[in-house]
CSV table of C-alpha atoms in Angstrom, one decimal:
chain,number,residue,atom,x,y,z
I,51,UNK,CA,4.6,4.3,-25.6
I,52,UNK,CA,5.0,7.7,-24.1
I,53,UNK,CA,8.6,8.9,-23.3
I,54,UNK,CA,9.5,10.3,-19.9
I,55,UNK,CA,12.3,12.3,-18.4
I,56,UNK,CA,12.9,12.7,-14.7
I,57,UNK,CA,15.0,15.6,-13.6
I,58,UNK,CA,16.3,15.4,-10.0
I,59,UNK,CA,17.0,12.0,-8.5
I,60,UNK,CA,16.1,12.5,-4.8
I,61,UNK,CA,13.9,9.9,-3.1
I,62,UNK,CA,10.8,11.0,-5.0
I,63,UNK,CA,12.4,11.3,-8.4
I,64,UNK,CA,14.2,8.0,-8.1
I,65,UNK,CA,10.9,6.3,-7.0
I,66,UNK,CA,9.1,7.8,-10.1
I,67,UNK,CA,12.0,6.8,-12.4
I,68,UNK,CA,12.1,3.2,-11.0
I,69,UNK,CA,8.4,2.7,-11.2
I,70,UNK,CA,8.2,4.0,-14.8
I,71,UNK,CA,11.0,1.6,-15.8
I,72,UNK,CA,9.3,-1.3,-14.0
I,73,UNK,CA,6.2,-0.6,-16.0
I,74,UNK,CA,8.2,-0.9,-19.2
I,75,UNK,CA,8.7,2.8,-20.0
I,76,UNK,CA,11.9,4.1,-21.6
I,77,UNK,CA,13.1,6.9,-19.4
I,78,UNK,CA,15.8,9.6,-19.4
I,79,UNK,CA,17.1,10.7,-16.0
I,80,UNK,CA,19.1,13.8,-15.2
I,81,UNK,CA,20.8,14.9,-12.0
I,82,UNK,CA,23.9,16.9,-11.1
I,83,UNK,CA,25.1,14.3,-8.6
I,84,UNK,CA,27.4,11.6,-10.1
I,85,UNK,CA,26.5,8.9,-7.5
I,86,UNK,CA,22.7,9.3,-8.1
I,87,UNK,CA,23.2,9.3,-11.9
I,88,UNK,CA,25.2,6.1,-11.6
I,89,UNK,CA,22.5,4.5,-9.4
I,90,UNK,CA,19.7,5.4,-11.9
I,91,UNK,CA,21.9,4.4,-14.8
I,92,UNK,CA,21.6,0.8,-13.7
I,93,UNK,CA,17.9,0.8,-14.8
I,94,UNK,CA,17.2,3.9,-16.9
I,95,UNK,CA,17.5,3.8,-20.7
I,96,UNK,CA,19.6,7.0,-20.5
I,97,UNK,CA,21.2,8.7,-17.5
I,98,UNK,CA,22.9,12.1,-17.8
I,99,UNK,CA,25.0,14.0,-15.2
I,100,UNK,CA,24.5,17.7,-15.8
I,101,UNK,CA,23.2,20.9,-14.3
I,102,UNK,CA,19.7,21.1,-15.7
I,103,UNK,CA,19.5,24.8,-15.0
I,104,UNK,CA,22.1,25.3,-17.8
I,105,UNK,CA,19.8,26.3,-20.7
I,106,UNK,CA,22.4,25.5,-23.4
I,107,UNK,CA,23.2,22.0,-22.0
I,108,UNK,CA,19.5,21.3,-21.5
I,109,UNK,CA,18.6,22.2,-25.1
I,110,UNK,CA,21.4,19.9,-26.3
I,111,UNK,CA,19.9,16.9,-24.5
I,112,UNK,CA,17.1,16.8,-27.1
I,113,UNK,CA,13.7,16.8,-25.5
I,114,UNK,CA,11.9,16.5,-28.8
I,115,UNK,CA,10.8,12.9,-28.2
I,116,UNK,CA,9.9,13.4,-24.5
I,117,UNK,CA,6.2,13.5,-23.8
I,118,UNK,CA,6.3,14.1,-20.1
I,119,UNK,CA,9.1,15.6,-17.9
I,120,UNK,CA,8.9,15.3,-14.1
I,121,UNK,CA,10.8,18.0,-12.3
I,122,UNK,CA,11.6,16.6,-8.9
I,123,UNK,CA,14.2,19.1,-7.6
I,124,UNK,CA,11.7,20.5,-5.1
I,125,UNK,CA,14.3,21.3,-2.3
I,126,UNK,CA,15.9,23.9,-4.5
I,127,UNK,CA,13.1,26.3,-5.4
I,128,UNK,CA,15.2,28.4,-7.8
I,129,UNK,CA,16.4,25.4,-9.8
I,130,UNK,CA,12.9,23.8,-9.8
I,131,UNK,CA,11.3,27.0,-11.2
I,132,UNK,CA,14.1,27.6,-13.7
I,133,UNK,CA,14.0,24.0,-15.0
I,134,UNK,CA,10.2,24.0,-15.3
I,135,UNK,CA,10.4,27.3,-17.3
I,136,UNK,CA,13.2,26.0,-19.6
I,137,UNK,CA,11.3,22.8,-20.3
I,138,UNK,CA,8.2,24.6,-21.3
I,139,UNK,CA,10.2,27.0,-23.5
I,140,UNK,CA,11.9,24.0,-25.2
I,141,UNK,CA,8.5,22.7,-25.9
I,142,UNK,CA,8.0,19.6,-23.7
I,143,UNK,CA,4.4,18.7,-24.0
I,144,UNK,CA,3.7,18.0,-20.3
I,145,UNK,CA,5.7,19.2,-17.4
I,146,UNK,CA,4.9,17.9,-13.9
I,147,UNK,CA,6.7,19.7,-11.1
I,148,UNK,CA,7.2,18.8,-7.5
I,149,UNK,CA,6.4,21.7,-5.1
I,150,UNK,CA,7.2,22.1,-1.4
I,151,UNK,CA,5.0,25.0,-0.5
I,152,UNK,CA,1.9,26.8,-1.7
I,153,UNK,CA,4.0,29.8,-2.9
I,154,UNK,CA,6.3,27.5,-4.8
I,155,UNK,CA,3.2,25.9,-6.4
I,156,UNK,CA,1.8,29.2,-7.4
I,157,UNK,CA,5.0,30.3,-9.2
I,158,UNK,CA,5.2,26.9,-10.9
I,159,UNK,CA,1.6,27.3,-12.1
I,160,UNK,CA,2.3,30.8,-13.4
I,161,UNK,CA,5.3,29.7,-15.5
I,162,UNK,CA,3.3,26.9,-17.1
I,163,UNK,CA,3.7,23.7,-15.2
I,164,UNK,CA,1.0,21.4,-16.4
I,165,UNK,CA,0.6,19.6,-13.1
I,166,UNK,CA,2.0,20.3,-9.6
I,167,UNK,CA,2.5,17.5,-7.0
I,168,UNK,CA,3.0,17.8,-3.3
I,169,UNK,CA,4.3,14.3,-2.4
I,170,UNK,CA,5.0,15.1,1.2
I,171,UNK,CA,1.7,16.9,1.8
I,172,UNK,CA,-0.3,14.2,0.0
I,173,UNK,CA,1.4,11.4,2.0
I,174,UNK,CA,0.8,13.5,5.2
I,175,UNK,CA,-2.9,13.7,4.5
I,176,UNK,CA,-3.0,9.9,3.8
I,177,UNK,CA,-1.2,9.0,7.0
I,178,UNK,CA,-3.5,11.3,9.0
I,179,UNK,CA,-6.6,9.9,7.4
I,180,UNK,CA,-5.4,6.4,8.2
I,181,UNK,CA,-4.7,7.3,11.8
I,182,UNK,CA,-8.2,8.7,12.2
I,183,UNK,CA,-9.9,5.8,10.4
I,184,UNK,CA,-7.5,2.7,10.5
I,185,UNK,CA,-10.1,0.6,8.6
I,186,UNK,CA,-9.8,2.9,5.6
I,187,UNK,CA,-6.9,1.6,3.6
I,188,UNK,CA,-7.2,3.9,0.6
I,189,UNK,CA,-9.3,6.9,-0.3
I,190,UNK,CA,-9.3,8.3,-3.7
I,191,UNK,CA,-11.3,11.5,-4.4
I,192,UNK,CA,-12.7,10.8,-7.8
I,193,UNK,CA,-14.3,14.3,-7.9
I,194,UNK,CA,-15.3,16.8,-5.2
I,195,UNK,CA,-18.4,14.7,-4.6
I,196,UNK,CA,-17.4,11.2,-5.3
I,197,UNK,CA,-14.9,8.9,-3.6
I,198,UNK,CA,-13.4,5.5,-4.2
I,199,UNK,CA,-12.8,3.8,-0.9
I,200,UNK,CA,-11.0,0.7,0.2
I,201,UNK,CA,-11.8,-0.4,3.7
I,202,UNK,CA,-11.8,-3.4,6.0
I,203,UNK,CA,-15.1,-5.2,6.5
I,204,UNK,CA,-16.1,-4.7,10.2
I,205,UNK,CA,-17.3,-7.5,12.4
I,206,UNK,CA,-21.0,-6.5,12.1
I,207,UNK,CA,-20.9,-7.4,8.4
I,208,UNK,CA,-19.4,-10.8,9.0
I,209,UNK,CA,-21.2,-13.6,7.1
I,210,UNK,CA,-23.6,-11.2,5.3
I,211,UNK,CA,-24.0,-11.3,1.6
I,212,UNK,CA,-24.1,-8.1,-0.6
I,213,UNK,CA,-27.8,-8.8,-1.2
I,214,UNK,CA,-28.4,-8.9,2.6
I,215,UNK,CA,-26.6,-5.6,3.0
I,216,UNK,CA,-28.4,-3.9,0.1
I,217,UNK,CA,-25.8,-1.1,0.0
I,218,UNK,CA,-26.8,0.0,-3.5
I,219,UNK,CA,-30.4,0.6,-2.4
I,220,UNK,CA,-29.7,2.1,1.0
I,221,UNK,CA,-26.6,4.2,0.2
I,222,UNK,CA,-26.4,4.3,-3.6
I,223,UNK,CA,-22.8,2.9,-3.4
I,224,UNK,CA,-21.3,0.2,-5.6
I,225,UNK,CA,-19.0,-2.5,-4.4
I,226,UNK,CA,-16.5,-2.8,-7.2
I,227,UNK,CA,-14.2,-5.5,-5.8
I,228,UNK,CA,-13.7,-7.7,-2.8
I,229,UNK,CA,-10.3,-8.8,-1.6
I,230,UNK,CA,-9.9,-11.9,0.5
I,231,UNK,CA,-7.0,-13.5,2.2
I,232,UNK,CA,-7.0,-17.2,1.5
I,233,UNK,CA,-4.8,-19.4,3.6
I,234,UNK,CA,-2.6,-22.1,2.0
I,235,UNK,CA,0.6,-24.1,2.6
I,236,UNK,CA,3.6,-22.7,0.6
I,237,UNK,CA,6.3,-24.8,-1.0
I,238,UNK,CA,8.4,-24.8,2.2
I,239,UNK,CA,5.5,-26.2,4.1
I,240,UNK,CA,4.8,-23.0,6.0
I,241,UNK,CA,1.3,-21.6,6.5
I,242,UNK,CA,0.7,-18.6,4.3
I,243,UNK,CA,-2.1,-16.7,2.8
I,244,UNK,CA,-2.5,-15.1,-0.6
I,245,UNK,CA,-4.7,-12.2,-1.6
I,246,UNK,CA,-7.5,-13.1,-4.0
I,247,UNK,CA,-9.5,-10.4,-5.7
I,248,UNK,CA,-13.1,-10.8,-6.8
I,249,UNK,CA,-13.4,-8.0,-9.4
I,250,UNK,CA,-17.0,-8.7,-10.2
I,251,UNK,CA,-18.8,-9.2,-6.9
I,252,UNK,CA,-22.5,-10.2,-7.0
I,253,UNK,CA,-25.3,-10.3,-4.5
I,254,UNK,CA,-24.6,-13.8,-3.3
I,255,UNK,CA,-21.0,-13.1,-2.4
I,256,UNK,CA,-20.5,-13.4,1.4
I,257,UNK,CA,-18.3,-11.0,3.3
I,258,UNK,CA,-16.0,-12.0,6.2
I,259,UNK,CA,-14.6,-9.7,8.9
I,260,UNK,CA,-11.1,-8.7,7.7
I,261,UNK,CA,-12.0,-8.8,4.0
I,262,UNK,CA,-11.3,-5.6,2.1
I,263,UNK,CA,-14.0,-4.0,0.0
I,264,UNK,CA,-13.6,-1.4,-2.6
I,265,UNK,CA,-16.6,0.9,-3.1
I,266,UNK,CA,-17.5,3.9,-5.0
I,267,UNK,CA,-20.2,6.4,-4.3
I,268,UNK,CA,-21.2,9.9,-3.3
I,269,UNK,CA,-18.9,11.2,-0.5
I,270,UNK,CA,-21.9,12.0,1.8
I,271,UNK,CA,-23.5,8.6,1.3
I,272,UNK,CA,-20.3,6.8,2.0
I,273,UNK,CA,-19.9,8.8,5.2
I,274,UNK,CA,-23.5,7.9,6.1
I,275,UNK,CA,-22.8,4.2,5.4
I,276,UNK,CA,-19.5,4.3,7.5
I,277,UNK,CA,-21.3,6.0,10.4
I,278,UNK,CA,-23.9,3.2,10.4
I,279,UNK,CA,-21.4,0.3,10.3
I,280,UNK,CA,-19.3,1.8,13.0
I,281,UNK,CA,-22.2,1.8,15.5
N,33,UNK,CA,5.1,-33.7,32.5
N,34,UNK,CA,7.1,-31.1,30.6
N,35,UNK,CA,6.9,-33.4,27.5
N,36,UNK,CA,3.2,-33.7,27.9
N,37,UNK,CA,2.8,-29.9,27.9
N,38,UNK,CA,4.9,-29.7,24.8
N,39,UNK,CA,2.9,-32.4,23.1
N,40,UNK,CA,-0.4,-30.7,24.0
N,41,UNK,CA,1.0,-27.3,22.8
N,42,UNK,CA,1.9,-29.0,19.5
N,43,UNK,CA,-1.6,-30.6,19.2
N,44,UNK,CA,-3.2,-27.2,19.8
N,45,UNK,CA,-0.9,-25.6,17.2
N,46,UNK,CA,-2.1,-28.1,14.6
N,47,UNK,CA,-5.7,-27.5,15.5
N,48,UNK,CA,-5.0,-23.7,15.2
N,49,UNK,CA,-3.6,-24.3,11.8
N,50,UNK,CA,-6.6,-26.3,10.8
N,51,UNK,CA,-8.9,-23.5,11.9
N,52,UNK,CA,-6.7,-21.0,10.0
N,53,UNK,CA,-6.9,-23.0,6.8
N,54,UNK,CA,-10.6,-23.1,7.1
N,55,UNK,CA,-10.7,-19.3,7.7
N,56,UNK,CA,-12.1,-19.7,11.2
N,57,UNK,CA,-9.8,-17.1,12.5
N,58,UNK,CA,-11.3,-16.4,16.0
N,59,UNK,CA,-11.2,-20.1,16.8
N,60,UNK,CA,-7.7,-20.4,15.4
N,61,UNK,CA,-6.5,-17.6,17.8
N,62,UNK,CA,-8.2,-19.1,20.8
N,63,UNK,CA,-6.3,-22.4,20.5
N,64,UNK,CA,-3.1,-20.8,19.3
N,65,UNK,CA,-3.1,-18.6,22.4
N,66,UNK,CA,-3.5,-21.7,24.5
N,67,UNK,CA,-0.7,-23.4,22.7
N,68,UNK,CA,1.6,-20.4,23.3
N,69,UNK,CA,0.7,-20.4,27.0
N,70,UNK,CA,1.8,-24.0,27.2
N,71,UNK,CA,5.0,-23.5,25.2
N,72,UNK,CA,6.2,-20.0,25.2
N,73,UNK,CA,9.4,-20.8,23.3
N,74,UNK,CA,7.9,-21.9,19.9
N,75,UNK,CA,8.4,-19.2,17.3
N,76,UNK,CA,6.0,-20.9,14.8
N,77,UNK,CA,3.1,-20.5,17.1
N,78,UNK,CA,3.6,-16.7,17.2
N,79,UNK,CA,4.2,-16.6,13.4
N,80,UNK,CA,0.9,-18.5,13.0
N,81,UNK,CA,-0.9,-16.0,15.3
N,82,UNK,CA,0.6,-13.2,13.3
N,83,UNK,CA,-0.8,-14.7,10.1
N,84,UNK,CA,-4.3,-15.0,11.7
N,85,UNK,CA,-4.3,-11.4,12.8
N,86,UNK,CA,-3.0,-10.3,9.4
N,87,UNK,CA,-5.8,-12.3,7.7
N,88,UNK,CA,-8.2,-10.4,9.9
N,89,UNK,CA,-6.6,-7.2,8.9
N,90,UNK,CA,-5.5,-6.5,12.5
N,91,UNK,CA,-2.0,-5.2,11.8
N,92,UNK,CA,-0.9,-4.1,15.3
N,93,UNK,CA,-1.3,-7.5,17.0
N,94,UNK,CA,0.0,-9.1,13.8
N,95,UNK,CA,3.2,-7.1,14.0
N,96,UNK,CA,3.6,-7.9,17.7
N,97,UNK,CA,3.3,-11.6,17.0
N,98,UNK,CA,5.9,-11.5,14.1
N,99,UNK,CA,8.3,-9.6,16.4
N,100,UNK,CA,7.8,-12.2,19.1
N,101,UNK,CA,8.5,-15.0,16.6
N,102,UNK,CA,11.6,-13.2,15.4
N,103,UNK,CA,12.8,-12.7,19.0
N,104,UNK,CA,12.7,-16.4,19.4
N,105,UNK,CA,14.1,-17.2,16.0
N,106,UNK,CA,15.7,-14.3,14.2
N,107,UNK,CA,16.1,-16.6,11.1
N,108,UNK,CA,12.4,-17.1,10.6
N,109,UNK,CA,12.4,-15.4,7.3
N,110,UNK,CA,8.7,-15.7,6.6
N,111,UNK,CA,8.0,-13.7,9.7
N,112,UNK,CA,10.5,-11.1,8.7
N,113,UNK,CA,8.9,-10.8,5.2
N,114,UNK,CA,5.4,-10.3,6.7
N,115,UNK,CA,6.7,-7.8,9.2
N,116,UNK,CA,8.5,-5.8,6.5
N,117,UNK,CA,5.3,-5.7,4.4
N,118,UNK,CA,3.3,-4.5,7.4
N,119,UNK,CA,5.6,-1.7,8.3
N,120,UNK,CA,5.9,-0.7,4.6
N,121,UNK,CA,9.6,-1.5,3.9
């Protein structure tokens, strides 16, 4: 399994570190703040309190076994740039750096960051897209021309089967999964529902308003399909 | 008379649950709303309506219903759990 290091334990860094740990990865975390290191030390395989801009100290940590380092000290541009540069010099195979602005990203790219992420910008775009189209739950751009879209089945499609809708023929899109909420009574006797996913939908599967479908296809064809169902 | 109203509200609540379990959400909402009109103090009715709205992927009214249920019974943990999930806690 690949080894990860997270440098900078703000909200973003901590979330990355926690998720990697939950997925079973062994991670090393570094921050200059004692309290944050203590918090991350509760789950991380190794937690070090240090100034990561100190080249000598950073070299001593031993990044030889680290495959990917995530630099999440975006608020301090100077530190973020310096740490990214040092990690590349030390020879970390892949360095992912968090950027705050386009200028920051440009510098990170020049000094060799392998990937640059804009968590706030990306989340801002997602929130805005959801506000414009509340029925779109997730939109992943697979390439400039292809999307993966997760959206709520509108009333107009209620009771129709995939065969009835003939989406593949009309819009050249594929339905890759259907999520349904299935009511049940829980152990405490309360009404509840659970999400059930049909990962291999076929033509006879019937849709209900409120189901969630996951589709892939060409961006312009998906837009055409959405225009049609919103009529 | 008051007891009758409550009994009728309870009966409608059970019918609403029946519709919910059979995924007939519009009918479930219709009778649950009637039940809530007859007995405005029953948190379970609002929780149930929240569930129906959520099952229909209508998160705004679902949140309103969970909040209403919690206003009537702040210890209704199932409503709190659903509300937390909807607001993304």
